[in-house]
Short mmCIF file of C-alpha atoms in Angstrom, two decimals:
data_model
loop_
_atom_site.label_atom_id
_atom_site.label_comp_id
_atom_site.label_asym_id
_atom_site.label_seq_id
_atom_site.Cartn_x
_atom_site.Cartn_y
_atom_site.Cartn_z
CA UNK A 1 -110.23 -64.79 58.52
CA UNK A 2 -109.83 -63.24 55.10
CA UNK A 3 -112.31 -64.33 52.68
CA UNK A 4 -110.05 -64.67 49.40
CA UNK A 5 -106.75 -66.31 50.21
CA UNK A 6 -103.37 -66.80 47.91
CA UNK A 7 -100.61 -68.83 48.02
CA UNK A 8 -97.84 -68.68 48.18
CA UNK A 9 -97.69 -64.57 49.01
CA UNK A 10 -94.22 -64.73 47.52
CA UNK A 11 -92.17 -66.75 45.10
CA UNK A 12 -88.57 -67.27 43.65
CA UNK A 13 -87.98 -68.99 40.25
CA UNK A 14 -85.98 -69.86 38.04
CA UNK A 15 -87.05 -69.52 33.72
CA UNK A 16 -87.94 -72.82 32.52
CA UNK A 17 -89.96 -74.02 35.81
CA UNK A 18 -93.63 -74.65 36.06
CA UNK A 19 -95.11 -73.36 38.77
CA UNK A 20 -98.64 -72.82 40.51
CA UNK A 21 -100.66 -70.30 42.31
CA UNK A 22 -103.63 -70.84 44.32
CA UNK A 23 -106.57 -68.92 45.27
CA UNK A 24 -109.27 -70.31 47.56
CA UNK A 25 -112.40 -67.99 48.35
CA UNK A 26 -114.83 -68.26 51.40
CA UNK A 27 -117.26 -65.74 50.10
CA UNK A 28 -119.65 -68.02 48.28
CA UNK A 29 -118.92 -66.44 45.08
CA UNK A 30 -119.52 -67.99 41.42
CA UNK A 31 -117.01 -66.31 39.76
CA UNK A 32 -113.56 -65.66 39.94
CA UNK A 33 -110.17 -64.00 38.01
CA UNK A 34 -106.50 -64.17 37.74
CA UNK A 35 -105.01 -60.39 36.86
CA UNK A 36 -101.14 -59.23 36.97
CA UNK A 37 -99.56 -56.20 37.85
CA UNK A 38 -96.56 -54.94 36.58
CA UNK A 39 -94.84 -51.79 38.10
CA UNK A 40 -96.10 -48.75 37.74
CA UNK A 41 -99.18 -50.21 36.24
CA UNK A 42 -102.87 -51.02 36.57
CA UNK A 43 -103.51 -54.95 37.08
CA UNK A 44 -104.70 -56.81 33.64
CA UNK A 45 -107.00 -59.43 33.31
CA UNK A 46 -105.50 -62.85 32.67
CA UNK A 47 -108.50 -65.20 32.60
CA UNK A 48 -111.91 -65.51 34.19
CA UNK A 49 -114.46 -68.16 35.16
CA UNK A 50 -118.01 -68.14 35.22
CA UNK A 51 -118.76 -71.14 37.05
CA UNK A 52 -116.54 -74.54 37.23
CA UNK A 53 -117.55 -75.53 33.78
CA UNK A 54 -117.01 -71.64 31.76
CA UNK A 55 -113.26 -70.63 31.40
CA UNK A 56 -112.37 -68.12 29.64
CA UNK A 57 -109.35 -65.99 27.90
CA UNK A 58 -108.83 -62.60 29.19
CA UNK A 59 -106.64 -59.65 27.93
CA UNK A 60 -102.95 -61.48 28.26
CA UNK A 61 -103.81 -64.66 28.54
CA UNK A 62 -100.54 -66.55 26.55
CA UNK A 63 -98.36 -68.32 28.87
CA UNK A 64 -100.63 -69.18 31.19
CA UNK A 65 -103.41 -71.66 31.72
CA UNK A 66 -106.14 -72.18 34.48
CA UNK A 67 -107.76 -74.89 36.59
CA UNK A 68 -111.34 -74.08 38.84
CA UNK A 69 -111.04 -77.10 40.69
CA UNK A 70 -114.09 -76.14 42.90
CA UNK A 71 -116.47 -73.53 43.21
CA UNK A 72 -114.10 -71.92 45.68
CA UNK A 73 -110.70 -72.64 44.00
CA UNK A 74 -109.28 -71.07 41.27
CA UNK A 75 -105.25 -72.16 39.84
CA UNK A 76 -103.02 -69.59 37.64
CA UNK A 77 -99.94 -72.34 35.86
CA UNK A 78 -96.89 -70.75 34.16
CA UNK A 79 -96.21 -74.08 32.11
CA UNK A 80 -92.72 -72.61 31.35
CA UNK A 81 -91.90 -69.54 33.80
CA UNK A 82 -89.78 -66.65 31.82
CA UNK A 83 -88.20 -63.18 33.43
CA UNK A 84 -90.87 -60.97 31.72
CA UNK A 85 -93.98 -62.86 33.80
CA UNK A 86 -92.21 -61.44 37.40
CA UNK A 87 -95.28 -59.55 38.03
CA UNK A 88 -97.60 -59.47 41.10
CA UNK A 89 -100.97 -61.29 40.89
CA UNK A 90 -104.22 -61.05 41.93
CA UNK A 91 -107.14 -63.42 42.15
CA UNK A 92 -110.63 -61.87 42.56
CA UNK A 93 -114.06 -63.34 43.14
CA UNK A 94 -117.71 -61.60 42.35
CA UNK A 95 -121.34 -62.57 42.72
CA UNK A 96 -123.63 -62.63 39.97
CA UNK A 97 -126.52 -64.35 41.30
CA UNK A 98 -129.00 -61.94 39.80
CA UNK A 99 -128.00 -59.21 42.60
CA UNK A 100 -126.97 -57.26 39.67
CA UNK A 101 -124.04 -55.54 41.95
CA UNK A 102 -120.43 -56.55 39.68
CA UNK A 103 -118.65 -55.59 42.81
CA UNK A 104 -115.63 -57.55 42.19
CA UNK A 105 -113.07 -58.32 46.14
CA UNK A 106 -108.93 -58.77 45.55
CA UNK A 107 -106.94 -61.35 47.48
CA UNK A 108 -103.36 -60.26 48.79
CA UNK A 109 -101.52 -61.22 45.70
CA UNK A 110 -98.58 -63.46 45.57
CA UNK A 111 -94.81 -61.82 44.24
CA UNK A 112 -93.46 -63.73 41.50
CA UNK A 113 -89.67 -63.33 40.12
CA UNK A 114 -88.90 -65.22 37.78
CA UNK A 115 -84.38 -64.96 37.33
CA UNK B 1 -111.72 -51.78 24.24
CA UNK B 2 -112.74 -49.21 27.19
CA UNK B 3 -110.07 -46.59 28.03
CA UNK B 4 -109.64 -45.18 31.59
CA UNK B 5 -107.65 -42.44 32.44
CA UNK B 6 -106.59 -40.78 36.06
CA UNK B 7 -105.41 -37.49 36.74
CA UNK B 8 -103.66 -36.42 38.33
CA UNK B 9 -100.22 -39.27 37.95
CA UNK B 10 -98.58 -37.81 41.08
CA UNK B 11 -99.69 -36.05 44.59
CA UNK B 12 -97.84 -34.64 46.87
CA UNK B 13 -99.73 -32.92 49.93
CA UNK B 14 -99.37 -32.34 53.57
CA UNK B 15 -101.07 -33.75 56.58
CA UNK B 16 -105.06 -32.55 57.03
CA UNK B 17 -105.06 -31.08 53.27
CA UNK B 18 -107.86 -31.90 50.94
CA UNK B 19 -107.14 -34.30 47.57
CA UNK B 20 -109.57 -34.95 44.66
CA UNK B 21 -108.67 -37.42 42.30
CA UNK B 22 -110.48 -37.81 38.69
CA UNK B 23 -111.65 -40.86 36.79
CA UNK B 24 -112.61 -40.82 33.32
CA UNK B 25 -113.77 -43.82 30.74
CA UNK B 26 -114.40 -44.22 27.50
CA UNK B 27 -117.86 -46.39 27.26
CA UNK B 28 -120.61 -47.18 29.47
CA UNK B 29 -119.62 -49.46 32.72
CA UNK B 30 -121.71 -51.36 34.91
CA UNK B 31 -119.34 -51.48 37.25
CA UNK B 32 -116.82 -48.68 38.31
CA UNK B 33 -114.49 -49.20 41.61
CA UNK B 34 -111.88 -47.37 43.38
CA UNK B 35 -109.23 -48.85 44.97
CA UNK B 36 -106.28 -48.04 47.49
CA UNK B 37 -102.77 -49.95 47.14
CA UNK B 38 -100.98 -49.93 49.60
CA UNK B 39 -97.06 -50.09 50.48
CA UNK B 40 -97.76 -53.77 50.79
CA UNK B 41 -99.56 -53.98 47.69
CA UNK B 42 -102.47 -55.03 49.04
CA UNK B 43 -105.51 -53.82 46.98
CA UNK B 44 -108.19 -52.74 49.61
CA UNK B 45 -111.76 -52.11 48.07
CA UNK B 46 -112.78 -48.48 48.34
CA UNK B 47 -116.19 -47.58 46.65
CA UNK B 48 -118.17 -49.74 44.17
CA UNK B 49 -119.67 -46.61 42.99
CA UNK B 50 -121.10 -47.07 39.11
CA UNK B 51 -123.59 -44.06 39.65
CA UNK B 52 -124.23 -41.91 42.06
CA UNK B 53 -122.51 -40.21 45.57
CA UNK B 54 -121.29 -42.65 48.77
CA UNK B 55 -119.48 -41.60 51.62
CA UNK B 56 -117.19 -43.59 53.70
CA UNK B 57 -115.51 -41.55 56.82
CA UNK B 58 -112.94 -38.97 55.27
CA UNK B 59 -113.57 -40.52 51.67
CA UNK B 60 -116.44 -39.79 49.45
CA UNK B 61 -117.30 -40.27 45.84
CA UNK B 62 -119.34 -39.29 43.17
CA UNK B 63 -119.90 -40.69 39.09
CA UNK B 64 -121.83 -39.06 36.66
CA UNK B 65 -122.03 -41.88 34.27
CA UNK B 66 -123.91 -39.97 31.57
CA UNK B 67 -120.27 -37.91 31.14
CA UNK B 68 -117.92 -40.91 31.74
CA UNK B 69 -116.12 -39.94 35.14
CA UNK B 70 -116.26 -40.58 38.70
CA UNK B 71 -114.74 -38.58 41.75
CA UNK B 72 -112.79 -39.77 44.56
CA UNK B 73 -112.44 -36.69 47.47
CA UNK B 74 -109.96 -36.96 50.44
CA UNK B 75 -110.40 -35.14 53.40
CA UNK B 76 -108.08 -34.07 56.37
CA UNK B 77 -105.61 -36.15 54.60
CA UNK B 78 -103.49 -38.61 57.27
CA UNK B 79 -99.68 -40.14 56.06
CA UNK B 80 -102.01 -43.65 56.36
CA UNK B 81 -103.86 -42.28 53.23
CA UNK B 82 -99.93 -42.52 50.81
CA UNK B 83 -100.28 -45.21 48.52
CA UNK B 84 -101.48 -45.60 44.68
CA UNK B 85 -105.33 -44.92 44.17
CA UNK B 86 -106.63 -47.53 41.20
CA UNK B 87 -110.37 -46.59 39.11
CA UNK B 88 -111.27 -49.37 37.55
CA UNK B 89 -114.49 -50.18 35.47
CA UNK B 90 -116.84 -53.15 34.09
CA UNK B 91 -117.75 -52.02 30.47
CA UNK B 92 -121.29 -52.77 29.77
CA UNK B 93 -121.14 -53.70 25.98
CA UNK B 94 -120.05 -57.28 26.41
CA UNK B 95 -116.75 -59.32 25.65
CA UNK B 96 -114.35 -59.91 28.93
CA UNK B 97 -116.29 -59.66 32.58
CA UNK B 98 -112.92 -58.25 34.29
CA UNK B 99 -112.58 -54.95 35.13
CA UNK B 100 -110.27 -52.49 33.31
CA UNK B 101 -107.77 -50.09 35.20
CA UNK B 102 -106.73 -47.21 34.74
CA UNK B 103 -102.81 -46.29 36.03
CA UNK B 104 -103.31 -44.62 39.05
CA UNK B 105 -102.93 -41.78 41.33
CA UNK B 106 -99.62 -42.24 42.95
CA UNK B 107 -100.36 -40.17 46.43
CA UNK B 108 -97.95 -38.98 48.80
CA UNK B 109 -99.16 -37.89 52.11
CA UNK B 110 -96.12 -36.04 53.92
CA UNK B 111 -96.20 -35.35 58.12
#
């Protein structure tokens, strides 16, 4: 089974609709992240969370919100979707339990289309 | 913020050829990772390599942190190596905890 899962894997929605993307992990990691990827570009950070009580904005947080429901679950919401939020969305995790290793592990991605 | 530049942007090779992909970054880093994004969009971890050299089969990577660059070597290319290769770094000077990605190298291996 995959260590980092994302649901849904594909979604088409209409402008103005609220949509939630979900991420779950079984790696036991404390840190979780949401990124988006636009065609022909690398990933950009939307939000990240160090633990359930610590949530931080990334480079492109406008138009998005997040919820860390548990150590293993991190959700991304688009309150009112717009077409330029059409992108591939990735969730990632990392473990900072004093190991000094900062490797991030990515989920399979959610392809979101806003019409 | 930290800048990440990858070269070349595009590379077309015949099966069996060797290749070297380069990643330059503008500041000190705690983390440097290489990823392969396959045609289905999935990101596959290749190496976690903030410094030093690692090898995994036909792939190897070297990061010279003091000179702020990393190289990914692919030997005896196969068609399944096609896709986009990303370098991503975590700035060691604080701020946002996420990786900063380069724009990638698009590799096409022809049979």
